[in-house]
Coordinates of C-alpha atoms in Angstrom, one line a residue:
X15 CA -22.5 87.6 76.6
X16 CA -24.8 84.3 75.7
X17 CA -26.1 86.2 72.6
X18 CA -22.3 86.8 71.5
X19 CA -21.4 82.8 72.1
X20 CA -24.6 82.1 69.9
X21 CA -23.5 84.1 67.0
X22 CA -19.9 83.0 67.3
X23 CA -21.4 79.3 67.2
X24 CA -23.4 80.2 64.1
X25 CA -20.6 81.8 62.3
X26 CA -18.5 78.8 62.8
X27 CA -21.0 76.4 61.5
X28 CA -21.4 78.7 58.4
X29 CA -17.5 78.6 57.9
X30 CA -17.5 74.7 58.2
X31 CA -20.1 74.3 55.5
X32 CA -18.1 76.6 53.0
X33 CA -15.8 73.7 52.3
X34 CA -18.3 71.7 50.2
X35 CA -17.1 71.8 46.7
X36 CA -20.3 70.2 45.5
X37 CA -20.2 66.9 42.9
X38 CA -17.2 66.8 40.6
X39 CA -17.8 68.2 37.1
X40 CA -19.4 65.8 34.5
X41 CA -17.6 65.4 31.2
X42 CA -18.7 67.0 28.0
X43 CA -19.0 65.3 24.5
X44 CA -16.3 65.4 22.2
X45 CA -16.5 66.8 18.5
X46 CA -15.4 64.1 16.0
X47 CA -12.7 65.5 13.3
X48 CA -11.7 62.6 11.0
X49 CA -12.9 60.3 9.3
X50 CA -15.5 62.9 8.2
X51 CA -19.3 62.1 8.2
X52 CA -20.8 60.1 5.1
X53 CA -17.5 60.2 3.6
X54 CA -15.1 57.5 1.8
X55 CA -11.7 57.3 4.0
X56 CA -8.9 57.1 1.6
X57 CA -6.2 58.1 4.0
X58 CA -4.7 55.4 6.0
X59 CA -1.4 52.9 6.3
X60 CA -2.1 49.5 4.4
X61 CA -1.7 46.6 6.7
X62 CA -2.3 44.0 4.0
X63 CA -4.3 43.5 0.9
X64 CA -7.7 43.5 3.0
X65 CA -6.9 45.9 5.9
X66 CA -6.0 49.5 6.6
X67 CA -4.7 51.4 9.7
X68 CA -6.8 54.4 10.4
X69 CA -5.9 57.2 12.9
X70 CA -9.4 58.8 14.1
X71 CA -9.4 62.2 15.5
X72 CA -11.5 64.1 17.7
X73 CA -11.5 67.6 19.6
X74 CA -10.7 67.6 23.5
X75 CA -13.7 68.0 25.6
X76 CA -14.1 69.8 28.8
X77 CA -14.1 67.9 32.4
X78 CA -12.5 64.9 30.5
X79 CA -9.3 62.7 31.2
X80 CA -10.1 59.7 29.2
X81 CA -11.9 58.7 25.8
X82 CA -13.2 55.5 24.6
X83 CA -13.2 55.3 20.8
X84 CA -15.7 52.8 19.4
X85 CA -15.6 51.8 15.8
X86 CA -18.5 49.3 14.6
X87 CA -18.5 47.3 11.3
X88 CA -21.8 48.0 9.8
X89 CA -21.6 44.6 7.8
X90 CA -21.0 42.5 10.8
X91 CA -22.2 44.9 13.8
X92 CA -19.0 43.9 15.4
X93 CA -17.6 47.0 17.5
X94 CA -13.8 47.6 18.2
X95 CA -13.1 49.8 21.3
X96 CA -9.9 51.5 22.6
X97 CA -9.3 54.0 25.4
X98 CA -6.7 56.7 25.5
X99 CA -6.1 59.7 26.9
X100 CA -5.3 61.5 23.9
X101 CA -7.6 63.0 21.2
X102 CA -6.6 60.2 18.5
X103 CA -6.2 56.6 18.4
X104 CA -5.3 54.0 15.5
X105 CA -7.3 50.9 14.7
X106 CA -6.8 48.3 11.9
X107 CA -10.1 47.8 10.2
X108 CA -11.3 46.3 6.8
X109 CA -11.0 47.9 3.5
X110 CA -14.2 48.6 1.4
X111 CA -16.4 48.3 4.4
X112 CA -18.9 50.7 5.9
X113 CA -18.2 51.6 9.7
X114 CA -19.7 53.9 12.4
X115 CA -17.9 55.6 15.1
X116 CA -18.0 57.7 18.1
X117 CA -16.3 58.8 21.3
X118 CA -17.3 58.5 25.0
X119 CA -15.5 61.3 27.2
X120 CA -14.9 60.3 30.8
X121 CA -13.8 61.9 34.2
X122 CA -12.2 59.7 36.7
X123 CA -13.9 61.8 39.5
X124 CA -17.3 61.4 38.0
X125 CA -19.9 58.4 37.4
X126 CA -21.2 60.4 34.3
X127 CA -20.1 59.8 30.8
X128 CA -20.7 61.9 27.7
X129 CA -21.0 60.4 24.0
X130 CA -20.4 62.3 20.7
X131 CA -22.4 62.0 17.9
X132 CA -21.8 58.9 15.6
X133 CA -20.5 59.5 12.2
X134 CA -20.6 57.0 9.3
X135 CA -17.8 56.3 6.7
X136 CA -16.5 53.6 4.2
X137 CA -13.0 52.6 4.4
X138 CA -11.7 52.7 1.0
X139 CA -11.2 49.7 -1.1
X140 CA -11.2 48.6 -4.8
X141 CA -14.7 49.8 -5.4
X142 CA -15.6 52.7 -7.7
X143 CA -19.1 53.0 -6.4
X144 CA -20.2 52.1 -2.8
X145 CA -23.4 50.4 -1.6
X146 CA -25.2 52.9 0.7
X147 CA -24.7 52.9 4.2
X148 CA -26.9 50.5 6.1
X149 CA -30.0 52.6 7.2
X150 CA -29.8 53.6 10.9
X151 CA -33.0 52.7 12.7
X152 CA -34.2 55.7 15.0
X153 CA -37.9 54.9 16.3
X154 CA -39.2 52.9 17.8
X155 CA -35.7 51.9 19.6
X156 CA -35.2 48.5 19.8
X157 CA -36.6 46.7 22.8
X158 CA -39.0 49.7 23.5
X159 CA -42.5 49.3 24.5
X160 CA -44.8 51.9 22.5
X161 CA -48.4 53.1 22.5
X162 CA -50.3 52.9 19.3
X163 CA -52.1 55.6 17.7
X164 CA -55.8 56.0 17.7
X165 CA -55.5 54.6 14.1
X166 CA -53.7 51.5 15.4
X167 CA -50.6 52.5 13.8
X168 CA -46.8 53.0 14.6
X169 CA -44.6 55.3 12.9
X170 CA -41.2 53.7 11.8
X171 CA -38.4 56.1 11.4
X172 CA -34.7 55.7 10.4
X173 CA -32.1 57.8 8.7
X174 CA -29.9 57.2 5.6
X175 CA -26.7 58.3 3.9
X176 CA -24.5 57.4 0.9
X177 CA -20.9 58.5 -0.3
X178 CA -22.1 58.8 -3.7
X179 CA -25.1 60.7 -2.6
X180 CA -27.5 58.5 -5.1
X181 CA -29.9 56.6 -2.8
X182 CA -32.9 55.6 -4.9
X183 CA -35.3 53.9 -2.3
X184 CA -35.8 52.5 1.2
X185 CA -37.8 49.2 1.4
X186 CA -39.1 48.4 4.9
X187 CA -39.5 45.0 6.2
X188 CA -41.9 44.5 9.1
X189 CA -43.6 41.3 10.8
X190 CA -44.0 39.2 13.9
X191 CA -40.8 36.8 12.8
X192 CA -37.2 37.6 13.3
X193 CA -35.8 38.5 10.7
X194 CA -38.7 40.3 9.1
X195 CA -39.3 39.1 5.7
X196 CA -42.6 41.0 4.8
X197 CA -42.3 44.1 2.7
X198 CA -44.6 46.8 3.9
X199 CA -43.6 49.8 1.6
X200 CA -40.9 51.3 -0.4
X201 CA -40.1 55.0 0.5
X202 CA -38.1 57.5 -1.9
X203 CA -34.6 58.9 -0.9
X204 CA -35.9 61.7 1.1
X205 CA -38.6 59.9 2.9
X206 CA -37.2 58.4 5.9
X207 CA -40.5 57.2 7.8
X208 CA -43.4 54.8 7.3
X209 CA -46.7 54.3 9.3
X210 CA -47.5 50.6 9.8
X211 CA -50.5 48.8 11.4
X212 CA -50.0 47.1 14.8
X213 CA -52.0 45.2 17.2
X214 CA -51.7 45.5 21.2
X215 CA -49.7 43.0 23.2
X216 CA -47.5 42.0 20.1
X217 CA -43.9 42.3 19.5
X218 CA -42.8 43.2 16.0
X219 CA -39.4 43.2 14.1
X220 CA -38.3 45.6 11.6
X221 CA -35.2 46.4 9.2
X222 CA -34.8 48.5 6.2
X223 CA -33.1 47.7 3.0
X224 CA -31.4 51.0 0.9
X225 CA -30.8 50.7 -2.5
X226 CA -28.9 52.9 -4.7
X227 CA -29.2 54.3 -8.4
X228 CA -26.7 51.6 -9.4
X229 CA -28.6 49.0 -7.8
X230 CA -26.4 48.6 -4.7
X231 CA -28.1 47.7 -1.7
X232 CA -27.4 47.4 2.0
X233 CA -29.3 46.0 4.8
X234 CA -29.9 47.5 8.5
X235 CA -29.7 45.5 11.6
X236 CA -33.0 44.4 13.0
X237 CA -35.0 46.5 15.7
X238 CA -37.8 44.9 17.7
X239 CA -40.6 46.6 19.8
X240 CA -43.7 45.9 21.8
X241 CA -47.1 47.4 21.4
X242 CA -49.0 48.2 24.7

């Protein structure tokens, strides 16, 4: 009899544990649709001679009940944000201006979020040719603390794109002052990295100027990092 009671108690406990559903599912990242990556956006509604209303579109992502659209003016680095439960949202943005956009997926039952890739585009204006997109600095990340190589160097890495596909060169500016004014090298259109000499315990600043075959140029944001 005692043995039966013990087994019954174990079964009751096991049954009670079965109600745990685990943590809520984390959202997944959305796939961007429009404006297309590295494109000139010519579709939109004119607001005035300086601005256009663009409808951004993306695909639905799993375990998501809301999205935050972020659109960044690459000339000013000023973002615009809008939240929606839909897979599209409209924003008024400046003509003839480069932008970056991305979407963050959220689930109200989870603390986790998921980010889409970031796409670049130009909002169409009166230009017939476009300056390259400002280079996107990749590594070292801004604010990072990094270990130098045995050659006392750090590798700077970036990515570049252009609507016209005619990037000619990247010029890297690197120094201990902000903004950096010392040119440390020029890379061709297919080379997006450059090793630079560094010293321990020093904070450095860097940026990249991208130039196309028409002489149009764009300047990236400034990143900083500290060397161990």
